[in-house]
Structures are given as C-alpha cells and as structure tokens.
Coordinates of N, CA, C and O in Angstrom, one line a residue:
M1 N -166.2 81.6 135.0 CA -165.1 82.6 135.1 C -164.0 82.1 136.0 O -164.3 81.2 136.8
P2 N -162.8 82.5 135.8 CA -161.7 82.1 136.7 C -162.0 82.4 138.2 O -162.5 83.4 138.5
P3 N -161.6 81.5 139.0 CA -161.9 81.6 140.5 C -161.3 82.9 141.1 O -162.0 83.5 141.9
L4 N -160.2 83.4 140.6 CA -159.6 84.6 141.1 C -160.5 85.8 140.8 O -160.8 86.7 141.6
V5 N -161.0 85.8 139.5 CA -161.9 86.9 139.1 C -163.2 86.8 139.9 O -163.8 87.8 140.3
A6 N -163.7 85.6 140.0 CA -165.0 85.4 140.8 C -164.8 85.9 142.2 O -165.7 86.6 142.7
A7 N -163.7 85.6 142.9 CA -163.5 86.1 144.2 C -163.3 87.6 144.2 O -163.9 88.3 145.2
M8 N -162.6 88.2 143.3 CA -162.5 89.6 143.2 C -163.8 90.3 143.1 O -164.1 91.3 143.9
I9 N -164.7 89.8 142.3 CA -166.0 90.4 142.1 C -166.9 90.2 143.4 O -167.4 91.1 144.0
S10 N -166.9 89.0 143.9 CA -167.8 88.7 145.1 C -167.3 89.5 146.3 O -168.1 90.1 146.9
L11 N -166.0 89.4 146.6 CA -165.5 90.1 147.8 C -165.6 91.6 147.6 O -165.8 92.3 148.5
G12 N -165.3 92.1 146.4 CA -165.4 93.5 146.1 C -166.8 94.1 146.3 O -166.9 95.1 147.0
V13 N -167.7 93.4 145.8 CA -169.1 93.9 145.9 C -169.6 93.8 147.3 O -170.1 94.8 147.9
L14 N -169.3 92.7 148.0 CA -169.7 92.5 149.4 C -168.9 93.4 150.3 O -169.5 93.9 151.3
G15 N -167.7 93.7 150.0 CA -166.9 94.6 150.8 C -167.5 96.0 150.8 O -167.6 96.7 151.8
A16 N -167.9 96.4 149.6 CA -168.6 97.7 149.5 C -169.9 97.7 150.3 O -170.2 98.7 151.0
L17 N -170.7 96.6 150.2 CA -171.9 96.5 150.9 C -171.7 96.5 152.4 O -172.4 97.2 153.1
D18 N -170.7 95.8 152.9 CA -170.4 95.8 154.3 C -170.1 97.2 154.8 O -170.6 97.6 155.8
T19 N -169.3 97.9 154.0 CA -168.9 99.2 154.4 C -170.1 100.2 154.5 O -170.2 100.9 155.4
Y20 N -171.0 100.0 153.5 CA -172.2 100.9 153.5 C -173.1 100.5 154.7 O -173.6 101.4 155.4
I21 N -173.3 99.3 154.9 CA -174.2 98.8 156.0 C -173.7 99.3 157.3 O -174.4 99.8 158.2
T22 N -172.3 99.2 157.6 CA -171.8 99.6 158.9 C -171.7 101.1 159.0 O -171.6 101.6 160.1
A23 N -171.7 101.8 157.9 CA -171.7 103.3 158.0 C -173.1 103.9 158.1 O -173.2 105.0 158.5
T24 N -174.1 103.0 157.9 CA -175.5 103.6 157.8 C -176.5 102.8 158.7 O -177.0 103.3 159.7
L25 N -176.7 101.6 158.3 CA -177.8 100.8 159.0 C -177.4 100.1 160.3 O -178.3 99.9 161.1
F26 N -176.2 99.6 160.3 CA -175.8 98.8 161.5 C -174.4 99.3 161.9 O -173.4 98.8 161.5
P27 N -174.4 100.4 162.7 CA -173.1 101.1 163.1 C -172.2 100.3 164.0 O -172.2 100.5 165.2
V28 N -171.5 99.4 163.4 CA -170.4 98.7 164.1 C -169.1 98.9 163.4 O -169.2 99.3 162.2
P29 N -168.0 98.7 164.0 CA -166.7 99.0 163.3 C -166.5 98.1 162.1 O -166.4 96.9 162.3
V30 N -166.4 98.7 161.0 CA -166.2 97.9 159.8 C -164.9 97.1 159.8 O -164.9 96.0 159.3
W31 N -163.9 97.6 160.4 CA -162.6 96.8 160.5 C -162.8 95.6 161.3 O -162.2 94.6 161.0
V32 N -163.7 95.5 162.3 CA -164.0 94.3 163.0 C -164.7 93.3 162.1 O -164.4 92.1 162.1
T33 N -165.6 93.8 161.3 CA -166.3 92.9 160.3 C -165.3 92.2 159.4 O -165.4 91.1 159.1
F34 N -164.3 93.0 158.9 CA -163.3 92.5 158.0 C -162.4 91.5 158.7 O -162.0 90.5 158.1
I35 N -162.1 91.7 160.0 CA -161.3 90.8 160.7 C -162.1 89.4 160.8 O -161.5 88.4 160.6
A36 N -163.3 89.5 161.2 CA -164.2 88.3 161.3 C -164.3 87.6 160.0 O -164.3 86.4 159.9
W37 N -164.4 88.4 158.9 CA -164.5 87.9 157.5 C -163.3 87.1 157.2 O -163.3 85.9 156.7
A38 N -162.1 87.6 157.5 CA -160.8 86.9 157.2 C -160.7 85.7 158.1 O -160.3 84.6 157.7
S39 N -161.2 85.8 159.4 CA -161.2 84.7 160.3 C -162.0 83.5 159.8 O -161.6 82.4 159.9
F40 N -163.1 83.8 159.1 CA -164.0 82.8 158.5 C -163.1 81.9 157.5 O -163.2 80.7 157.6
F41 N -162.4 82.6 156.7 CA -161.6 81.9 155.7 C -160.4 81.2 156.4 O -160.1 80.1 156.0
T42 N -159.8 81.8 157.4 CA -158.6 81.1 158.0 C -159.1 79.9 158.8 O -158.3 79.0 159.0
C43 N -160.3 79.9 159.2 CA -160.9 78.7 159.9 C -161.4 77.6 158.9 O -162.1 76.7 159.3
G44 N -161.2 77.8 157.6 CA -161.5 76.8 156.6 C -162.8 77.1 155.8 O -163.1 76.3 154.9
G45 N -163.5 78.1 156.1 CA -164.7 78.4 155.3 C -165.8 77.4 155.5 O -165.7 76.5 156.3
G46 N -166.8 77.6 154.7 CA -168.0 76.7 154.8 C -168.7 76.8 156.1 O -168.4 77.7 156.9
Q47 N -169.7 75.9 156.3 CA -170.4 76.0 157.5 C -169.5 75.7 158.7 O -169.7 76.3 159.8
A48 N -168.6 74.7 158.6 CA -167.7 74.4 159.7 C -166.8 75.6 160.1 O -166.6 75.9 161.2
G49 N -166.3 76.3 159.1 CA -165.5 77.5 159.3 C -166.3 78.6 159.9 O -165.7 79.3 160.7
L50 N -167.5 78.7 159.5 CA -168.4 79.8 160.1 C -168.6 79.5 161.6 O -168.4 80.5 162.4
I51 N -168.9 78.3 161.9 CA -169.1 78.0 163.3 C -167.8 78.1 164.1 O -167.8 78.7 165.2
K52 N -166.7 77.6 163.6 CA -165.4 77.6 164.3 C -164.9 79.0 164.5 O -164.5 79.4 165.5
S53 N -165.0 79.8 163.4 CA -164.6 81.2 163.5 C -165.4 82.0 164.5 O -164.8 82.7 165.3
L54 N -166.7 81.9 164.4 CA -167.5 82.8 165.2 C -167.4 82.3 166.7 O -167.3 83.2 167.6
T55 N -167.3 81.0 166.9 CA -167.2 80.5 168.3 C -165.8 81.0 168.9 O -165.7 81.5 170.0
S56 N -164.8 80.9 168.1 CA -163.4 81.3 168.5 C -163.4 82.8 168.7 O -162.8 83.3 169.7
N57 N -163.9 83.6 167.8 CA -163.9 85.1 167.9 C -164.7 85.5 169.2 O -164.2 86.3 169.9
W58 N -165.8 84.9 169.4 CA -166.6 85.3 170.5 C -166.0 84.8 171.8 O -166.1 85.5 172.9
A59 N -165.2 83.7 171.8 CA -164.5 83.3 173.0 C -163.4 84.3 173.3 O -163.2 84.7 174.5
G60 N -162.7 84.8 172.3 CA -161.8 85.9 172.5 C -162.4 87.1 173.1 O -161.8 87.8 173.9
V61 N -163.6 87.5 172.6 CA -164.3 88.7 173.1 C -164.6 88.4 174.6 O -164.5 89.4 175.4
A62 N -165.1 87.3 174.9 CA -165.4 86.9 176.3 C -164.2 87.0 177.2 O -164.3 87.6 178.3
I63 N -163.1 86.5 176.8 CA -161.9 86.5 177.5 C -161.4 88.0 177.7 O -161.0 88.4 178.8
A64 N -161.5 88.7 176.7 CA -161.1 90.2 176.7 C -162.0 90.9 177.7 O -161.6 91.8 178.4
S65 N -163.3 90.6 177.6 CA -164.3 91.3 178.5 C -164.0 91.1 179.9 O -164.0 92.0 180.7
I66 N -163.7 89.8 180.3 CA -163.4 89.5 181.7 C -162.1 90.2 182.1 O -162.0 90.8 183.2
T67 N -161.1 90.1 181.2 CA -159.8 90.8 181.4 C -160.0 92.3 181.7 O -159.5 92.8 182.7
L68 N -160.7 92.9 180.8 CA -160.9 94.4 180.9 C -161.8 94.7 182.2 O -161.6 95.8 182.8
L69 N -162.7 93.9 182.5 CA -163.5 94.1 183.7 C -162.6 94.1 185.0 O -162.7 94.9 185.9
I70 N -161.7 93.1 185.0 CA -160.8 93.0 186.2 C -159.8 94.3 186.2 O -159.6 94.9 187.2
V71 N -159.4 94.6 185.0 CA -158.5 95.8 184.9 C -159.3 97.1 185.4 O -158.7 97.9 186.1
E72 N -160.6 97.2 185.0 CA -161.4 98.3 185.4 C -161.5 98.5 186.9 O -161.5 99.6 187.4
F73 N -161.6 97.4 187.6 CA -161.8 97.5 189.1 C -160.5 97.3 189.9 O -160.5 97.3 191.1
G74 N -159.4 97.0 189.2 CA -158.1 96.8 189.9 C -157.3 98.1 190.0 O -157.8 99.2 189.6
P75 N -156.1 98.0 190.5 CA -155.2 99.2 190.6 C -155.0 99.8 189.2 O -154.7 99.1 188.2
A76 N -155.0 101.1 189.1 CA -154.8 101.8 187.9 C -153.3 102.0 187.6 O -152.7 103.0 187.8
H77 N -152.7 100.8 187.2 CA -151.3 100.8 187.0 C -151.0 99.9 185.8 O -151.6 98.9 185.6
P78 N -150.1 100.4 184.9 CA -149.8 99.7 183.7 C -149.3 98.2 184.0 O -149.6 97.3 183.2
L79 N -148.6 98.0 185.0 CA -148.1 96.7 185.4 C -149.2 95.7 185.6 O -149.2 94.6 185.2
F80 N -150.3 96.2 186.4 CA -151.4 95.4 186.7 C -152.1 95.0 185.4 O -152.5 93.8 185.1
A81 N -152.3 96.0 184.5 CA -153.0 95.7 183.2 C -152.2 94.7 182.4 O -152.7 93.8 181.8
A82 N -150.9 94.9 182.4 CA -150.0 94.0 181.6 C -150.0 92.6 182.1 O -150.1 91.7 181.3
I83 N -150.0 92.4 183.4 CA -150.1 91.1 184.0 C -151.5 90.4 183.6 O -151.5 89.3 183.2
L84 N -152.5 91.2 183.7 CA -153.8 90.7 183.3 C -153.9 90.3 181.8 O -154.5 89.3 181.5
V85 N -153.4 91.1 181.0 CA -153.4 90.8 179.5 C -152.5 89.5 179.3 O -152.9 88.7 178.5
G86 N -151.4 89.4 180.0 CA -150.7 88.2 179.9 C -151.5 87.0 180.4 O -151.4 85.9 179.7
A87 N -152.2 87.1 181.4 CA -153.1 86.0 181.9 C -154.2 85.7 180.9 O -154.5 84.6 180.6
G88 N -154.8 86.8 180.3 CA -155.8 86.6 179.3 C -155.2 85.9 178.1 O -155.8 85.0 177.5
T89 N -154.0 86.2 177.7 CA -153.3 85.5 176.6 C -153.1 84.0 176.9 O -153.4 83.2 176.1
S90 N -152.7 83.7 178.2 CA -152.6 82.3 178.6 C -153.9 81.6 178.5 O -154.0 80.5 178.1
V91 N -155.0 82.3 178.9 CA -156.3 81.6 178.8 C -156.7 81.4 177.3 O -157.3 80.3 177.0
M92 N -156.3 82.3 176.4 CA -156.6 82.1 175.0 C -155.9 80.8 174.5 O -156.5 80.1 173.8
V93 N -154.7 80.7 174.9 CA -153.9 79.5 174.5 C -154.5 78.2 175.1 O -154.7 77.2 174.5
L94 N -154.9 78.3 176.4 CA -155.5 77.2 177.1 C -156.8 76.8 176.4 O -157.1 75.6 176.3
A95 N -157.5 77.8 175.9 CA -158.8 77.5 175.2 C -158.6 76.6 174.0 O -159.6 75.9 173.6
S96 N -157.5 76.6 173.5 CA -157.2 75.8 172.3 C -157.3 74.3 172.6 O -157.4 73.5 171.6
A97 N -157.4 73.9 173.8 CA -157.6 72.5 174.2 C -159.1 72.1 173.8 O -159.3 70.9 173.6
V98 N -160.0 73.1 173.7 CA -161.3 72.8 173.2 C -161.3 72.7 171.7 O -160.9 73.6 171.0
P99 N -161.7 71.5 171.1 CA -161.5 71.3 169.7 C -162.1 72.5 168.8 O -161.4 72.9 167.8
I100 N -163.2 73.0 169.1 CA -163.8 74.1 168.2 C -163.0 75.4 168.4 O -163.0 76.3 167.5
L101 N -162.1 75.5 169.4 CA -161.3 76.7 169.6 C -159.9 76.5 169.4 O -159.0 77.3 169.8
N102 N -159.5 75.4 168.6 CA -158.1 75.0 168.5 C -157.3 75.8 167.5 O -156.2 75.5 167.3
F103 N -157.9 76.8 166.9 CA -157.2 77.8 166.1 C -157.0 79.1 166.8 O -157.9 80.0 166.7
T104 N -156.0 79.2 167.7 CA -155.8 80.3 168.6 C -155.9 81.6 168.0 O -156.4 82.6 168.5
P105 N -155.3 81.8 166.7 CA -155.4 83.2 166.2 C -156.8 83.7 166.1 O -157.1 84.9 166.2
A106 N -157.8 82.9 165.8 CA -159.2 83.3 165.7 C -159.7 83.8 167.1 O -160.5 84.7 167.1
V107 N -159.2 83.2 168.1 CA -159.6 83.7 169.5 C -158.9 85.0 169.7 O -159.5 85.9 170.2
V108 N -157.7 85.1 169.3 CA -156.9 86.4 169.5 C -157.6 87.5 168.7 O -157.7 88.7 169.1
F109 N -158.1 87.2 167.5 CA -158.9 88.2 166.7 C -160.0 88.8 167.5 O -160.3 90.0 167.5
G110 N -160.7 87.9 168.2 CA -161.9 88.4 169.0 C -161.4 89.3 170.2 O -161.9 90.3 170.5
F111 N -160.3 88.8 170.9 CA -159.8 89.6 172.0 C -159.4 91.0 171.5 O -159.8 92.0 172.1
A112 N -158.5 91.0 170.5 CA -158.0 92.3 170.0 C -159.2 93.2 169.5 O -159.1 94.4 169.6
S113 N -160.2 92.6 168.8 CA -161.3 93.4 168.3 C -162.1 94.1 169.4 O -162.5 95.2 169.3
L114 N -162.2 93.3 170.5 CA -163.0 94.0 171.7 C -162.2 95.1 172.2 O -162.7 96.2 172.5
V115 N -160.9 94.9 172.4 CA -160.0 96.0 173.0 C -160.0 97.2 172.0 O -160.2 98.3 172.5
G116 N -159.9 96.9 170.8 CA -159.9 98.0 169.8 C -161.2 98.7 169.7 O -161.3 99.9 169.6
T117 N -162.3 97.9 169.7 CA -163.6 98.6 169.7 C -163.8 99.5 170.9 O -164.4 100.6 170.8
S118 N -163.4 99.0 172.1 CA -163.6 99.8 173.3 C -162.8 101.1 173.1 O -163.3 102.2 173.4
A119 N -161.6 101.1 172.6 CA -160.8 102.3 172.4 C -161.4 103.2 171.3 O -161.5 104.4 171.4
A120 N -161.8 102.6 170.2 CA -162.3 103.3 169.0 C -163.6 104.0 169.3 O -163.9 105.1 168.7
T121 N -164.4 103.4 170.1 CA -165.7 103.9 170.4 C -165.8 104.7 171.7 O -166.8 105.2 172.1
D122 N -164.6 104.8 172.3 CA -164.5 105.6 173.6 C -165.5 105.1 174.6 O -166.2 105.9 175.3
T123 N -165.6 103.7 174.7 CA -166.5 103.1 175.7 C -165.6 102.2 176.6 O -164.5 101.9 176.2
T124 N -166.1 101.9 177.7 CA -165.4 101.0 178.6 C -166.2 99.7 178.8 O -167.4 99.6 178.4
I125 N -165.6 98.8 179.5 CA -166.3 97.5 179.7 C -167.5 97.6 180.6 O -168.3 96.7 180.7
V126 N -167.6 98.8 181.3 CA -168.8 99.0 182.2 C -169.8 99.9 181.5 O -170.8 100.3 182.2
T127 N -169.7 100.2 180.3 CA -170.7 101.0 179.6 C -172.0 100.2 179.5 O -171.9 99.0 179.3
S128 N -173.1 100.9 179.7 CA -174.3 100.2 179.7 C -175.1 100.4 178.3 O -174.7 101.3 177.6
G129 N -176.0 99.5 178.0 CA -176.8 99.6 176.9 C -176.2 99.0 175.6 O -175.2 98.2 175.7
L130 N -176.8 99.2 174.5 CA -176.4 98.6 173.2 C -175.1 99.1 172.7 O -174.5 98.5 171.8
S131 N -174.5 100.1 173.3 CA -173.2 100.6 172.9 C -172.1 99.9 173.7 O -170.9 100.2 173.5
H132 N -172.4 99.0 174.5 CA -171.4 98.2 175.2 C -170.4 97.6 174.2 O -170.9 96.9 173.3
P133 N -169.1 97.7 174.5 CA -168.2 97.3 173.5 C -168.2 95.7 173.2 O -167.9 95.3 172.1
T134 N -168.6 95.0 174.2 CA -168.7 93.5 174.0 C -169.9 93.2 173.0 O -169.7 92.4 172.1
L135 N -171.0 93.9 173.2 CA -172.1 93.6 172.3 C -171.8 94.1 170.9 O -172.1 93.5 169.9
V136 N -171.2 95.3 170.8 CA -170.9 95.9 169.5 C -169.9 95.0 168.8 O -170.0 94.7 167.6
T137 N -168.9 94.5 169.5 CA -167.9 93.6 168.9 C -168.5 92.3 168.5 O -168.2 91.8 167.3
M138 N -169.3 91.7 169.3 CA -169.9 90.4 169.0 C -170.8 90.6 167.7 O -170.8 89.7 166.8
A139 N -171.6 91.7 167.7 CA -172.4 91.9 166.5 C -171.6 92.1 165.2 O -171.9 91.6 164.2
A140 N -170.5 92.9 165.4 CA -169.7 93.1 164.2 C -169.0 91.8 163.7 O -168.9 91.5 162.5
M141 N -168.6 91.0 164.7 CA -168.0 89.7 164.3 C -169.0 88.7 163.6 O -168.7 88.0 162.7
L142 N -170.2 88.8 164.1 CA -171.3 88.0 163.5 C -171.5 88.5 162.0 O -171.6 87.7 161.1
L143 N -171.6 89.8 161.9 CA -171.8 90.3 160.5 C -170.7 89.9 159.6 O -170.9 89.5 158.5
G144 N -169.5 90.1 160.1 CA -168.3 89.7 159.3 C -168.3 88.3 158.9 O -167.9 87.9 157.8
A145 N -168.6 87.4 159.8 CA -168.6 86.0 159.5 C -169.7 85.6 158.5 O -169.5 84.8 157.6
I146 N -170.8 86.3 158.6 CA -171.9 86.1 157.6 C -171.4 86.6 156.2 O -171.6 85.9 155.2
F147 N -170.7 87.7 156.2 CA -170.2 88.2 154.9 C -169.2 87.3 154.3 O -169.1 87.0 153.1
G148 N -168.4 86.6 155.2 CA -167.4 85.6 154.7 C -168.1 84.5 154.1 O -167.8 84.1 153.0
F149 N -169.1 84.0 154.7 CA -169.9 82.8 154.2 C -170.6 83.2 152.9 O -170.5 82.4 151.9
V150 N -171.2 84.4 152.8 CA -171.9 84.8 151.6 C -170.9 85.0 150.4 O -171.1 84.7 149.3
S151 N -169.7 85.6 150.8 CA -168.7 85.9 149.7 C -168.2 84.5 149.2 O -167.9 84.4 148.0
E152 N -168.0 83.5 150.0 CA -167.6 82.2 149.6 C -168.6 81.6 148.6 O -168.3 81.1 147.5
L153 N -169.9 81.7 149.0 CA -170.9 81.2 148.1 C -171.0 82.0 146.8 O -171.1 81.4 145.7
G154 N -170.8 83.3 146.9 CA -170.8 84.1 145.7 C -169.7 83.8 144.7 O -169.8 83.7 143.5
T155 N -168.5 83.6 145.3 CA -167.3 83.2 144.5 C -167.6 81.9 143.8 O -167.3 81.7 142.6
R156 N -168.1 80.9 144.6 CA -168.4 79.6 144.0 C -169.4 79.7 142.9 O -169.2 79.1 141.8
L157 N -170.4 80.5 143.1 CA -171.5 80.6 142.1 C -170.9 81.3 140.8 O -171.2 80.9 139.7
L158 N -170.1 82.3 141.0 CA -169.6 83.0 139.8 C -168.5 82.2 139.1 O -168.4 82.2 137.9
A159 N -167.8 81.4 139.8 CA -166.7 80.6 139.2 C -167.3 79.3 138.5 O -166.8 78.9 137.5
H160 N -168.4 78.8 139.0 CA -169.0 77.6 138.5 C -170.5 77.7 138.5 O -171.2 76.9 139.2
P161 N -171.1 78.5 137.7 CA -172.5 78.7 137.8 C -173.3 77.4 137.4 O -174.4 77.2 138.0
K162 N -172.8 76.6 136.6 CA -173.5 75.3 136.2 C -173.5 74.3 137.3 O -174.5 73.6 137.6
A163 N -172.4 74.3 138.1 CA -172.2 73.3 139.2 C -173.2 73.7 140.3 O -173.8 72.8 141.0
M164 N -173.5 75.0 140.5 CA -174.4 75.4 141.6 C -175.8 75.1 141.2 O -176.7 74.9 142.1
A165 N -176.1 75.1 139.9 CA -177.5 74.9 139.5 C -177.9 73.5 139.5 O -179.1 73.1 139.6
A166 N -176.9 72.6 139.5 CA -177.2 71.1 139.5 C -177.7 70.6 140.8 O -177.5 71.1 141.8

C-alpha cells in the first residue's frame, strides 16, 4: 500500500491505543506521549532516533526539574522565576554540545512537558510518590517514544509487507 496510507493507518490505530492506555491503564498526560512520539520522528526515527529522542527529552525533564526546584525554594517573584527559566534555557542550549543531545528542540520538548505536566496535574516539583511530575513526565515520554518506534515499524510493514518478511 502507499506509504502515506500505511502511515495513516499505523499512526491512527496506535494514536487511539495510546489515548485509551493513558486514559485507563497508564494515567500519564496523553499530550506528553504525543510530543515524545513526534520527537522520535524529528530525531530521525529508528533505534538511533529512539535513543536520541528519549535521552534528549529526559535531559530537558532533568533541567526543568532542577530549575523548578530552585524556583520552589527561592523568592516567590516572577522575575526570579524568569531569570531561572532563562538560565535553564541556556543550559538546554549548552547541552547540545553533547552529541546525543545536539537536537535542542527535543531537549526543549522535555523541559516544556515537565512544566506542563506539573501545571496540568496540579503537582509541584516537591510532590512525593509516583505522582511526582518528573516521574510522570519521564514515563509519558518513554511511552510516546515507544509508540513512535512501533508506529514506524507498523508503517513500514503495511507499506512493504514482502520486504519485512524477507
């Protein structure tokens, strides 16, 4: 079948499955899984893209976690938070010197996903337990990266079933 139709079917079916899983079995923000899924493709796909994307996303989550931790214990002033986010942004750019992290947008996806998860789940960086926004975001990004990898395989299988069998 044509590659576009194969991708439409693979991603459509898996997008529905992702939404169902995150709404029932594995309650993480579905929008974070979709960001990680897109990140997988922007990092080139395949095993290398999976590793690069997940490593970059998680680096962004780590940078955001440290940034939010400092904000949590610092002065409660928007200027302080703004300065720290600026510093976190600088660290994300600096991280691109590490070859596996050299696609800065994937690091930013992780940073933004952690901040968004914290806001959407009404948790803070000092929340304890499995609902900690860092853990939730990292788990969601892992799930999204896996869905990216599987959707790529599904697309390839549907587009070229004989090539996969060989």
